[in-house]
Coordinates of C-alpha atoms and ligand atoms in Angstrom, one line a residue:
X648 CA -17.7 3.3 -29.4
X649 CA -17.7 6.4 -27.1
X650 CA -16.3 9.4 -28.9
X651 CA -15.2 11.2 -25.8
X652 CA -14.3 10.0 -22.2
X653 CA -13.6 12.1 -19.1
X654 CA -10.9 10.9 -16.7
X655 CA -11.9 11.8 -13.1
X656 CA -8.4 11.4 -11.8
X657 CA -4.8 12.8 -11.9
X658 CA -1.2 11.6 -12.0
X659 CA 0.0 8.4 -13.6
X660 CA -3.3 6.6 -13.8
X661 CA -5.0 9.6 -15.6
X662 CA -2.1 9.5 -18.2
X663 CA -2.5 5.7 -18.4
X664 CA -6.2 6.0 -19.3
X665 CA -5.5 8.8 -21.8
X666 CA -3.1 6.5 -23.6
X667 CA -5.7 3.8 -23.9
X668 CA -8.2 6.3 -25.2
X669 CA -5.7 7.6 -27.8
X670 CA -5.2 4.1 -29.1
X671 CA -8.9 3.5 -29.3
X672 CA -9.4 6.8 -31.2
X673 CA -11.5 8.3 -28.4
X674 CA -11.1 11.9 -27.3
X675 CA -10.0 12.5 -23.7
X676 CA -11.1 15.1 -21.2
X677 CA -8.9 15.8 -18.2
X678 CA -10.0 17.5 -15.0
X679 CA -7.6 19.2 -12.6
X680 CA -7.3 21.1 -9.3
X681 CA -5.6 24.5 -8.9
X682 CA -2.5 22.7 -7.8
X683 CA -2.4 20.6 -11.0
X684 CA -2.5 23.4 -13.6
X685 CA 0.9 22.3 -15.0
X686 CA 0.4 18.5 -14.4
X687 CA 1.3 16.0 -17.1
X688 CA -2.2 14.6 -17.3
X689 CA -3.6 18.0 -18.2
X690 CA -1.1 18.6 -20.9
X691 CA -1.6 15.1 -22.3
X692 CA -5.4 15.2 -22.6
X693 CA -7.4 16.5 -25.6
X694 CA -9.1 19.1 -23.4
X695 CA -8.9 20.0 -19.8
X696 CA -11.2 21.6 -17.2
X697 CA -10.5 23.2 -13.8
X698 CA -12.5 21.6 -11.0
X699 CA -11.6 23.8 -8.0
X700 CA -9.2 24.2 -5.2
X701 CA -6.3 21.9 -4.2
X702 CA -8.2 19.9 -1.6
X703 CA -9.6 16.7 -3.1
X704 CA -13.1 17.5 -1.8
X705 CA -13.1 20.6 -4.0
X706 CA -11.6 18.9 -7.0
X707 CA -11.2 15.2 -7.7
X708 CA -14.0 14.2 -5.2
X709 CA -16.3 17.0 -6.4
X710 CA -19.1 14.9 -8.0
X711 CA -21.2 17.9 -9.1
X712 CA -18.3 19.6 -10.8
X713 CA -17.1 16.5 -12.5
X714 CA -20.6 15.7 -13.9
X715 CA -20.9 19.3 -15.0
X716 CA -17.6 19.1 -16.9
X717 CA -18.8 15.8 -18.5
X718 CA -22.0 17.5 -19.7
X719 CA -20.2 20.7 -20.9
X720 CA -17.5 18.7 -22.8
X721 CA -19.9 16.1 -24.2
X722 CA -18.1 13.1 -22.7
X723 CA -20.3 10.0 -22.8
X724 CA -18.4 8.1 -20.1
X725 CA -16.2 8.6 -17.1
X726 CA -13.2 6.6 -16.1
X727 CA -12.5 7.0 -12.4
X728 CA -9.0 5.5 -12.3
X729 CA -8.2 4.3 -8.7
X730 CA -8.7 6.1 -5.4
X731 CA -10.9 9.2 -5.3
X732 CA -14.3 8.2 -6.7
X733 CA -13.4 4.8 -8.1
X734 CA -15.2 2.7 -5.5
X735 CA -17.9 5.1 -4.6
X736 CA -21.3 3.5 -5.4
X737 CA -23.1 6.8 -5.1
X738 CA -20.9 8.3 -7.8
X739 CA -21.5 5.3 -10.1
X740 CA -25.2 5.9 -9.6
X741 CA -25.0 9.6 -10.1
X742 CA -23.2 9.0 -13.5
X743 CA -26.0 6.7 -14.5
X744 CA -28.7 9.2 -13.5
X745 CA -26.9 11.8 -15.6
X746 CA -26.9 9.5 -18.6
X747 CA -23.1 9.0 -18.5
X748 CA -21.5 5.6 -18.5
X749 CA -19.4 4.8 -15.4
X750 CA -16.4 2.8 -16.6
X751 CA -16.5 0.3 -13.9
X752 CA -18.7 -2.3 -12.2
X753 CA -22.4 -1.9 -11.4
X754 CA -23.0 0.3 -8.3
X755 CA -24.5 -2.8 -6.6
X756 CA -21.3 -4.7 -6.9
X757 CA -19.3 -1.8 -5.5
X758 CA -21.7 -1.6 -2.6
X759 CA -21.7 -5.3 -1.9
X760 CA -17.9 -5.4 -1.8
X761 CA -17.6 -2.1 0.1
X762 CA -19.0 -3.7 3.2
X763 CA -16.4 -6.3 4.2
X764 CA -18.9 -8.2 6.3
X765 CA -21.5 -8.3 3.5
X766 CA -18.7 -9.3 1.1
X767 CA -17.6 -12.2 3.4
X768 CA -21.2 -13.4 3.8
X769 CA -21.8 -13.3 0.0
X770 CA -18.5 -15.1 -0.7
X771 CA -19.2 -17.8 1.9
X772 CA -22.6 -18.4 0.4
X773 CA -21.0 -18.6 -3.1
X774 CA -18.6 -21.3 -1.8
X775 CA -15.6 -19.0 -1.9
X776 CA -13.2 -19.8 1.1
X777 CA -13.0 -16.8 3.5
X778 CA -10.6 -16.3 6.3
X779 CA -12.3 -18.1 9.3
X780 CA -14.1 -15.6 11.5
X781 CA -17.4 -13.7 11.7
X782 CA -19.6 -12.6 8.8
X783 CA -21.8 -10.5 11.2
X784 CA -20.6 -7.3 12.8
X785 CA -19.3 -7.8 16.3
X786 CA -21.2 -5.3 18.4
X787 CA -19.5 -5.2 21.8
X788 CA -16.1 -5.9 23.3
X789 CA -17.7 -8.6 25.4
X790 CA -19.0 -10.3 22.3
X791 CA -15.6 -10.1 20.7
X792 CA -14.0 -11.6 23.8
X793 CA -16.4 -14.5 23.8
X794 CA -16.1 -15.2 20.0
X795 CA -12.3 -14.9 20.0
X796 CA -12.0 -17.3 22.9
X797 CA -14.7 -19.9 21.9
X798 CA -14.9 -19.8 18.1
X799 CA -11.7 -18.4 16.6
X800 CA -8.9 -18.6 19.0
X801 CA -5.9 -16.4 19.3
X802 CA -4.2 -14.6 17.6
X803 CA -7.2 -12.8 16.3
X804 CA -7.5 -9.9 13.7
X805 CA -10.0 -7.1 14.3
X806 CA -11.0 -5.3 11.1
X807 CA -13.3 -2.4 10.3
X808 CA -16.3 -3.5 8.3
X809 CA -16.1 -0.3 6.2
X810 CA -12.4 -0.8 5.8
X811 CA -10.2 -2.4 3.2
X812 CA -6.5 -2.1 2.3
X813 CA -5.6 -2.6 6.0
X814 CA -7.2 0.5 7.3
X815 CA -8.8 -0.2 10.6
X816 CA -6.9 -3.5 11.0
X817 CA -5.6 -4.5 14.5
X818 CA -4.2 -7.7 15.9
X819 CA -4.7 -9.2 19.3
X820 CA -2.1 -11.9 20.0
X821 CA -3.7 -12.7 23.4
X822 CA -6.9 -11.9 25.3
X823 CA -5.3 -9.0 27.1
X824 CA -4.7 -7.2 23.8
X825 CA -8.3 -7.5 22.5
X826 CA -9.7 -4.4 24.2
X827 CA -7.1 -2.1 22.5
X828 CA -7.4 -3.9 19.2
X829 CA -11.2 -3.7 19.2
X830 CA -11.4 -0.1 20.2
X831 CA -8.5 0.9 17.8
X832 CA -10.2 -0.8 14.8
X833 CA -13.5 0.8 15.6
X834 CA -12.0 4.2 16.1
X835 CA -10.2 4.0 12.7
X836 CA -13.3 2.7 11.0
X837 CA -15.2 5.7 12.3
X838 CA -12.5 8.1 11.3
X839 CA -11.9 6.8 7.7
X840 CA -15.3 5.4 6.8
X841 CA -17.7 6.9 9.3
X842 CA -18.5 3.4 10.4
X843 CA -17.3 2.0 13.7
X844 CA -18.5 -1.6 12.9
X845 CA -15.9 -4.3 13.2
X846 CA -15.6 -8.0 12.6
X847 CA -13.1 -10.7 13.6
X848 CA -10.9 -13.1 11.6
X849 CA -8.4 -15.6 12.6
X850 CA -5.0 -13.9 12.3
X851 CA -2.7 -15.8 9.9
X852 CA 0.9 -15.4 11.2
X853 CA 2.8 -15.2 8.0
X854 CA 0.6 -15.2 4.9
X855 CA 1.4 -13.9 1.4
X856 CA -0.8 -11.4 -0.2
X857 CA -1.9 -13.0 -3.5
X858 CA -4.6 -11.4 -5.7
X859 CA -6.2 -12.5 -8.9
X860 CA -7.1 -10.1 -11.8
X861 CA -10.5 -10.7 -13.3
X862 CA -12.2 -9.3 -16.4
X863 CA -16.0 -9.7 -16.9
X864 CA -18.1 -8.4 -19.7
X865 CA -21.8 -7.5 -19.7
X866 CA -22.7 -10.7 -21.5
X867 CA -21.8 -13.2 -18.7
X868 CA -18.2 -14.0 -19.6
X869 CA -15.7 -13.9 -16.8
X870 CA -12.0 -14.7 -17.2
X871 CA -9.0 -14.4 -14.9
X872 CA -5.6 -13.2 -15.9
X873 CA -3.5 -15.0 -13.3
X874 CA -2.3 -13.7 -10.0
X875 CA 0.0 -11.1 -8.5
X876 CA 2.0 -11.3 -5.3
X877 CA 1.9 -8.1 -3.4
X878 CA 3.4 -9.2 -0.1
X879 CA 6.0 -6.4 0.1
X880 CA 4.0 -3.7 1.9
X881 CA 4.6 -1.0 4.4
X882 CA 1.8 0.2 6.6
X883 CA -0.5 -1.7 4.2
X884 CA 0.8 0.3 1.2
X885 CA 2.1 -2.1 -1.4
X886 CA 5.6 -1.2 -2.5
X887 CA 6.6 -4.1 -4.9
X888 CA 4.3 -6.4 -6.9
X889 CA 5.1 -9.2 -9.2
X890 CA 3.4 -11.7 -11.5
X891 CA 3.4 -14.7 -11.4
X892 CA 3.5 -15.2 -7.6
X893 CA 6.6 -17.1 -6.6
X894 CA 4.6 -19.6 -4.5
X895 CA 1.9 -20.3 -7.0
X896 CA 2.1 -23.2 -9.4
X897 CA -0.2 -24.1 -12.3
X898 CA -2.5 -26.2 -10.2
X899 CA -2.9 -23.6 -7.5
X900 CA -3.3 -20.9 -10.2
X901 CA -6.2 -22.8 -11.6
X902 CA -7.7 -23.2 -8.2
X903 CA -7.5 -19.5 -7.1
X904 CA -8.5 -18.4 -10.6
X905 CA -11.7 -20.4 -10.2
X906 CA -12.3 -18.8 -6.7
X907 CA -11.8 -15.4 -8.3
X908 CA -14.2 -15.9 -11.2
X909 CA -16.8 -17.5 -8.8
X910 CA -16.5 -14.4 -6.6
X911 CA -17.0 -12.0 -9.5
X912 CA -20.0 -14.0 -10.8
X913 CA -21.6 -14.0 -7.3
X914 CA -21.9 -10.2 -7.3
X915 CA -22.9 -9.8 -11.0
X916 CA -19.6 -8.2 -11.8
X917 CA -18.6 -6.5 -15.0
X918 CA -15.4 -4.6 -15.8
X919 CA -11.9 -5.2 -14.3
X920 CA -11.6 -6.3 -10.7
X921 CA -9.3 -7.9 -8.3
X922 CA -9.9 -10.6 -5.7
X923 CA -7.4 -10.1 -2.9
X924 CA -6.6 -13.1 -0.7
X925 CA -4.1 -14.5 1.7
X926 CA -2.1 -17.6 0.8
X927 CA -0.7 -19.6 3.7
X928 CA 0.7 -23.1 3.5
X929 CA -1.1 -23.7 0.2
X930 CA -4.4 -22.6 1.5
X931 CA -6.1 -19.6 -0.1
X932 CA -8.6 -17.3 1.6
X933 CA -10.7 -14.5 0.2
X934 CA -9.8 -11.1 1.8
X935 CA -11.7 -8.5 -0.2
X936 CA -12.5 -7.5 -3.7
X937 CA -11.2 -4.3 -5.3
X938 CA -13.8 -3.1 -7.7
X939 CA -11.5 -0.9 -9.8
X940 CA -8.3 -1.1 -11.9
X941 CA -5.4 -1.3 -9.5
X942 CA -2.0 0.4 -9.4
X943 CA -0.3 -2.9 -10.0
X944 CA -2.4 -4.0 -13.1
X945 CA 0.7 -3.4 -15.2
X946 CA 2.5 -6.6 -14.2
X947 CA -0.4 -8.6 -15.4
X948 CA -0.5 -6.7 -18.6
X949 CA 3.2 -7.6 -19.1
X950 CA 2.7 -11.3 -18.5
X951 CA -0.6 -11.7 -20.4
X952 CA -0.4 -9.1 -23.1
X953 CA -3.9 -7.9 -22.3
X954 CA -4.4 -4.2 -22.1
X955 CA -6.6 -4.1 -19.0
X956 CA -7.6 -0.4 -19.2
X957 CA -8.6 -0.8 -22.9
X958 CA -10.7 -3.9 -21.9
X959 CA -12.4 -1.8 -19.2
X960 CA -13.4 0.8 -21.8
X961 CA -14.6 -1.9 -24.3
X962 CA -16.6 -3.7 -21.6
X963 CA -18.2 -0.4 -20.5
X964 CA -19.2 0.2 -24.1
X965 CA -21.0 -3.1 -24.1
X966 CA -18.6 -5.2 -26.2
X967 CA -18.0 -8.9 -25.6
X968 CA -14.6 -10.0 -24.4
X969 CA -12.6 -10.9 -27.5
X970 CA -10.9 -13.9 -25.8
X971 CA -11.7 -16.8 -23.5
X972 CA -10.0 -18.3 -20.5
X973 CA -8.2 -20.8 -22.8
X974 CA -6.7 -17.9 -24.8
X975 CA -5.0 -16.5 -21.7
X976 CA -1.4 -17.5 -21.6
X977 CA 1.2 -16.3 -19.1
X978 CA 4.7 -15.5 -20.4
X979 CA 7.8 -14.7 -18.3
X980 CA 7.9 -12.7 -15.2
X981 CA 7.1 -9.0 -14.4
X982 CA 8.0 -6.9 -11.4
X983 CA 6.7 -3.4 -10.4
X984 CA 8.4 -1.0 -8.0
X985 CA 6.4 1.9 -6.8
X986 CA 8.5 5.1 -7.0
X987 CA 7.1 7.1 -4.1
X988 CA 8.4 10.4 -2.9
X989 CA 9.3 9.0 0.5
X990 CA 12.5 8.5 2.5
X991 CA 12.7 4.8 3.6
X992 CA 15.6 5.6 5.9
X993 CA 13.3 8.0 7.9
X994 CA 10.5 5.5 8.5
X995 CA 9.2 6.2 5.0
X996 CA 8.5 9.8 5.8
X997 CA 6.8 11.7 3.0
X998 CA 9.4 13.7 1.0
X999 CA 7.6 16.4 -0.9
X1000 CA 9.5 18.9 -3.1
X1001 CA 10.1 19.9 -6.7
X1002 CA 11.6 17.5 -9.2
X1003 CA 14.7 19.4 -10.4
X1004 CA 15.9 16.8 -12.9
X1005 CA 14.1 13.8 -14.2
X1006 CA 15.0 11.1 -16.6
X1007 CA 13.3 7.8 -17.0
X1008 CA 14.9 4.4 -17.7
X1009 CA 14.1 2.6 -21.0
X1010 CA 15.4 -0.2 -23.1
X1011 CA 14.2 -3.8 -23.4
X1012 CA 11.5 -5.0 -21.1
X1013 CA 11.1 -1.7 -19.3
X1014 CA 7.9 0.3 -18.8
X1015 CA 7.5 3.5 -16.8
X1016 CA 4.0 4.8 -16.0
X1017 CA 4.5 8.2 -14.6
X1018 CA 2.6 11.4 -13.8
X1019 CA 5.6 13.7 -13.5
X1020 CA 8.2 15.6 -15.5
X1021 CA 11.1 17.8 -14.6
X1022 CA 9.7 20.8 -12.6
X1023 CA 6.7 18.9 -11.2
X1024 CA 6.0 19.7 -7.6
X1025 CA 5.2 16.8 -5.4
X1026 CA 2.7 18.0 -2.9
X1027 CA 1.9 16.3 0.4
X1028 CA -1.8 16.9 -0.5
X1029 CA -1.9 14.0 -3.0
X1030 CA -0.5 10.5 -3.2
X1031 CA 3.2 10.2 -2.8
X1032 CA 3.4 7.7 -5.7
X1033 CA 4.9 9.6 -8.6
X1034 CA 5.7 6.8 -11.0
X1035 CA 5.8 3.1 -11.4
X1036 CA 8.7 1.1 -12.9
X1037 CA 7.7 -2.2 -14.4
X1038 CA 10.0 -4.7 -16.0
X1039 CA 9.5 -7.9 -17.8
X1040 CA 11.9 -10.7 -18.6
X1041 CA 11.8 -14.4 -19.2
X1042 CA 12.1 -15.4 -15.6
X1043 CA 12.2 -14.0 -12.1
X1044 CA 15.9 -13.8 -11.8
X1045 CA 16.4 -12.1 -15.1
X1046 CA 13.5 -9.7 -14.3
X1047 CA 15.3 -8.9 -11.0
X1048 CA 18.5 -8.0 -12.8
X1049 CA 16.6 -6.0 -15.3
X1050 CA 14.9 -4.1 -12.5
X1051 CA 18.3 -3.3 -10.9
X1052 CA 19.5 -2.0 -14.2
X1053 CA 16.5 0.1 -14.8
X1054 CA 16.6 1.5 -11.2
X1055 CA 20.2 2.5 -11.8
X1056 CA 19.2 4.3 -14.9
X1057 CA 16.4 6.3 -13.2
X1058 CA 17.5 9.9 -12.5
X1059 CA 15.3 11.9 -10.1
X1060 CA 16.7 14.9 -8.3
X1061 CA 15.1 17.4 -6.0
X1062 CA 13.0 14.9 -4.1
X1063 CA 13.9 11.7 -2.2
X1064 CA 12.3 8.6 -3.6
X1065 CA 12.2 4.9 -2.8
X1066 CA 14.7 4.1 -5.6
X1067 CA 17.5 3.2 -3.0
X1068 CA 15.1 1.0 -1.1
X1069 CA 14.1 -0.9 -4.2
X1070 CA 17.7 -1.4 -5.2
X1071 CA 18.4 -2.8 -1.7
X1072 CA 15.4 -5.1 -1.8
X1073 CA 16.2 -6.3 -5.3
X1074 CA 19.8 -7.1 -4.3
X1075 CA 18.8 -9.0 -1.1
X1076 CA 18.9 -12.7 -0.5
X1077 CA 15.4 -12.5 0.9
X1078 CA 14.0 -11.3 -2.4
X1079 CA 16.1 -13.8 -4.4
X1080 CA 14.5 -16.6 -2.2
X1081 CA 11.0 -15.3 -2.9
X1082 CA 10.4 -14.3 0.7
X1083 CA 8.0 -11.5 1.8
X1084 CA 11.0 -9.4 3.1
X1085 CA 9.0 -8.4 6.2
X1086 CA 12.2 -8.8 8.3
X1087 CA 14.0 -6.2 6.2
X1088 CA 11.1 -3.7 5.9
X1089 CA 10.7 -3.7 9.7
X1090 CA 14.4 -3.6 10.4
X1091 CA 15.2 0.0 11.4
X1092 CA 19.0 -0.5 11.2
X1093 CA 18.7 -1.9 7.7
X1094 CA 16.4 0.9 6.5
X1095 CA 18.8 3.5 8.1
X1096 CA 21.5 2.3 5.7
X1097 CA 19.4 3.6 2.9
X1098 CA 19.9 7.1 4.1
X1099 CA 20.5 9.7 1.4
X1100 CA 24.2 10.6 1.5
X1101 CA 24.8 13.6 3.7
X1102 CA 28.1 14.4 5.4
X1103 CA 27.6 14.8 9.1
X1104 CA 28.9 17.9 10.7
X1105 CA 30.0 18.3 14.3
X1106 CA 28.0 21.1 15.9
X1107 CA 25.5 23.6 14.6
X1108 CA 27.9 26.4 14.2
X1109 CA 30.0 24.7 11.7
X1110 CA 29.3 25.2 8.0
X1111 CA 27.3 22.4 6.5
X1112 CA 29.4 20.1 4.4
X1113 CA 28.2 18.7 1.2
X1114 CA 29.3 16.0 -1.2
X1115 CA 29.4 17.0 -4.8
X1116 CA 30.3 14.8 -7.8
X1117 CA 32.3 16.3 -10.7
X1118 CA 33.1 14.6 -14.0
X1119 CA 36.7 15.1 -15.1
X1120 CA 38.6 13.7 -18.0
X1121 CA 42.2 12.8 -17.6
X1122 CA 44.1 11.9 -20.7
X1123 CA 40.8 11.3 -22.4
X1124 CA 39.4 9.0 -19.8
X1125 CA 36.3 9.9 -17.7
X1126 CA 36.4 9.9 -14.0
X1127 CA 33.8 10.9 -11.4
X1128 CA 35.4 12.8 -8.6
X1129 CA 33.6 13.2 -5.2
X1130 CA 34.4 16.4 -3.4
X1131 CA 33.5 17.0 0.2
X1132 CA 33.2 20.7 0.8
X1133 CA 31.1 23.6 2.1
X1134 CA 27.7 23.7 0.5
X1135 CA 27.4 26.2 -2.4
X1136 CA 24.3 28.3 -2.0
X1137 CA 21.7 27.5 -4.7
X1138 CA 24.2 26.3 -7.3
X1139 CA 22.1 25.4 -10.3
X1140 CA 22.4 21.7 -11.3
X1141 CA 24.6 21.4 -14.2
X1142 CA 26.6 24.6 -13.7
X1143 CA 30.2 24.0 -14.6
X1144 CA 29.4 20.5 -15.5
X1145 CA 28.9 19.8 -11.8
X1146 CA 25.8 17.7 -11.3
X1147 CA 25.3 15.5 -8.4
X1148 CA 25.6 11.8 -9.2
X1149 CA 22.3 10.4 -10.3
X1150 CA 19.5 9.8 -7.8
X1151 CA 21.3 10.4 -4.6
X1152 CA 19.6 13.5 -3.4
X1153 CA 21.7 15.5 -0.9
X1154 CA 21.0 17.6 2.1
X1155 CA 18.1 19.7 0.9
X1156 CA 14.9 18.5 -0.7
X1157 CA 12.2 19.0 1.9
X1158 CA 12.8 15.6 3.5
X1159 CA 12.7 17.3 6.8
X1160 CA 15.0 16.5 9.7
X1161 CA 16.5 20.0 10.0
X1162 CA 20.1 20.2 11.0
X1163 CA 21.9 19.0 14.1
X1164 CA 19.7 18.6 17.1
X1165 CA 16.5 19.8 15.6
X1166 CA 13.9 17.3 14.4
X1167 CA 11.8 19.1 11.8
X1168 CA 8.4 18.0 10.5
X1169 CA 8.7 16.5 7.0
X1170 CA 5.1 17.3 6.3
X1171 CA 2.0 19.4 7.0
X1172 CA -0.7 18.0 9.2
X1173 CA -2.3 17.6 12.6
X1174 CA -0.5 16.2 15.6
X1175 CA -2.5 13.1 16.4
X1176 CA -0.5 11.7 19.2
X1177 CA 2.7 12.7 21.1
X1178 CA 4.5 9.7 22.6
X1179 CA 7.3 11.3 24.5
X1180 CA 7.7 14.0 27.2
X1181 CA 10.1 16.8 27.4
X1182 CA 13.3 15.6 29.2
X1183 CA 12.8 12.0 28.1
X1184 CA 15.9 10.1 26.9
X1185 CA 15.2 8.5 23.5
X1186 CA 17.0 6.0 21.3
X1187 CA 17.5 6.8 17.6
X1188 CA 14.4 5.8 15.8
X1189 CA 12.1 6.1 18.8
X1190 CA 8.5 7.2 18.1
X1191 CA 8.2 10.9 18.9
X1192 CA 4.7 11.7 17.6
X1193 CA 2.2 10.8 14.9
X1194 CA 1.1 13.4 12.4
X1195 CA -2.1 12.9 10.6
X1196 CA -2.1 14.2 7.0
X1197 CA -4.7 13.3 4.4
X1198 CA -6.1 10.8 6.9
X1199 CA -2.8 8.9 6.9
X1200 CA -0.9 8.5 10.2
X1201 CA 2.7 9.3 9.8
X1202 CA 5.1 8.2 12.5
X1203 CA 7.8 10.8 13.3
X1204 CA 10.8 9.1 14.8
X1205 CA 13.9 10.5 16.6
X1206 CA 16.7 11.3 14.1
X1207 CA 19.3 10.6 16.8
X1208 CA 19.7 9.3 20.3
X1209 CA 19.6 11.8 23.2
X1210 CA 17.5 13.9 25.5
X1211 CA 14.3 15.6 24.3
X1212 CA 15.3 19.0 25.6
X1213 CA 12.5 20.8 23.7
X1214 CA 9.2 19.4 22.6
X1215 CA 7.4 21.8 20.3
X1216 CA 4.2 19.9 19.5
X1217 CA 1.1 18.9 21.4
X1218 CA -1.7 16.6 20.6
X1219 CA -4.4 18.3 18.5
X1220 CA -2.1 21.0 17.3
X1221 CA -1.0 21.4 13.7
X1222 CA 2.4 21.6 12.0
X1223 CA 3.7 22.7 8.6
X1224 CA 6.7 21.4 6.7
X1225 CA 9.9 22.4 8.4
X1226 CA 8.4 23.2 11.8
X1227 CA 10.4 22.1 14.8
X1228 CA 8.9 19.0 16.4
X1229 CA 11.6 18.5 19.0
X1230 CA 15.2 19.3 19.9
X1231 CA 17.2 16.2 20.8
X1232 CA 20.5 16.9 22.4
X1233 CA 23.1 14.3 23.0
X1234 CA 25.1 14.4 26.2
X1235 CA 28.2 15.6 24.3
X1236 CA 26.6 18.7 22.9
X1237 CA 25.0 19.9 26.1
Ligands
MV4_975 C1 -4.5 -10.2 7.5 C2 -3.3 -10.7 7.9 C3 -3.3 -11.8 8.7 N1 -4.5 -12.4 9.1 N2 -5.7 -10.8 7.9 C4 -5.0 -6.8 5.3 C5 -4.8 -5.8 4.3 C6 -3.6 -6.1 3.5 N3 -2.9 -4.9 3.2 C7 -2.8 -7.0 4.4 N4 -3.7 -7.5 5.3 C8 -3.5 -8.6 6.2 N5 -4.6 -9.2 6.6 C9 -5.6 -11.9 8.7 N6 -6.8 -12.4 9.1 C10 -2.1 -10.1 7.4 C11 -2.2 -9.0 6.6 C12 -1.0 -8.4 6.2 C13 -0.1 -8.9 5.2 C14 -0.5 -10.1 4.5 C15 0.3 -10.6 3.5 C16 1.5 -10.0 3.2 C17 1.9 -8.9 3.9 C18 1.1 -8.3 4.9 C19 1.5 -7.1 5.5 C20 0.7 -6.6 6.5 C21 -0.5 -7.2 6.8

């Protein structure tokens, strides 16, 4: 067994890998950027090395520096986690060339699955059902128009070949929409993957995202660990995952399990991997393969009892899988909620800031995988996912109640998170019925109700009112008293026993928005597109502009209805957190 392993990642997944290494008796080596000096993964590892500046290119994507640290520290293997270098075939090869084991699949499998057209062709040839469409790139708009009309039919999906995870994914419901979809997908492919190649698929109107976890060793054994349903997504970011999938029975599980192991065998896979697919009306179609451990692997760990990260390390070390397909048994139901520093009520705007108070839930059937502690700063430079809350119970209904209990126990102050969103979804009829909840996630009015409590003030001159919760005891009985009053400047949490009620972050916290008429930027980035003109009348929630940050497009919407009396951004410009984007005045305040 390796004696020392380097983790080329940060946050919760780095901590997750360190835990597996600890249990195996393997020393861990962390790497970090200048922004992460005080990060949990650094403190948690056996030894830690600075990579470079905050930007990922200088730190977690800096191949030379990472390999140099591996050599200096004597690490024999590198675990890439997810994101960053996890699906970078050149990195896997560079590790090999340096005599270091890459804890992941062969570079050839990463490469084959990295090109979505190549993957579709390979899967089709292996007898794996793919979404009907092209396996060759579609070169021109004219070709796309012909193929969509004659071979696929509308609606049609246009996807970037270098893509994945929904990046470079556009839909044309009718021929008139194909030009925009084709050009949009190509542009995004070029931007994200330096590859403008696109292909076409039939667009399935209301599928479920169902994926199968596989494990393959280097001796030809491939098993699957059942499926996960990840249909609750926002802008192709998964928010909630569960296992087993509500719509998959034993027969279907066996069928899609076979599809997944066939797919893995067809690319000579080893390690942990996921076959992503769409399930519609009992039909299952291969979408893409993720050649890494995924964020949501924990729900599978809960239902199978298999430690997927430990298996990755054992497989990389050349061990045979210690169990067969028949040994894999599913028990109960697991749900994962991603705890992102985002404000669902503001169109899921990033909500960076410093965690002032932090306390995780625990108790039966609860697991928290987190990369943060009290005092951790959530920066817009890295992933907004700060933790994952996973629960397990005997069935879906009980797991849901357990999730609600655990969410209520979770205390995070100083940054806004998706906790209120998860509480609302878990309490919804749609979730109870096993629906995909797309109607809720796309319902602006519903999301708006998740707004973090803030007492509205009349005009800008009035002092800002704030809600504070005090605990009082009357004749020995505890009461929580909510007081509405003027904000107390910089009152430390806990002073005089006055601490805000758990979780409900109040007025401040970097969520943006500014006061009154001012719409402030919640994040730093470049203004990609401006969708209104000065003087325009807008509805609340109207799209004002799109700010690109870390290659993500963030939609900034009007915080109130009114007239755009001032527009402070222009396309191509840049903004930092707190900058005024626009001033929206309502008729009454003019
Ligand atoms: C699709 C689709 C419909 N038809 N492809 C791609 C990436 C992943 N994040 C979701 N993707 C989809 N690909 C075709 N041909 C619909 C989606 C999709 C989706 C699927 C299931 C559950 C939720 C979804 C949310 C957005 C998009």
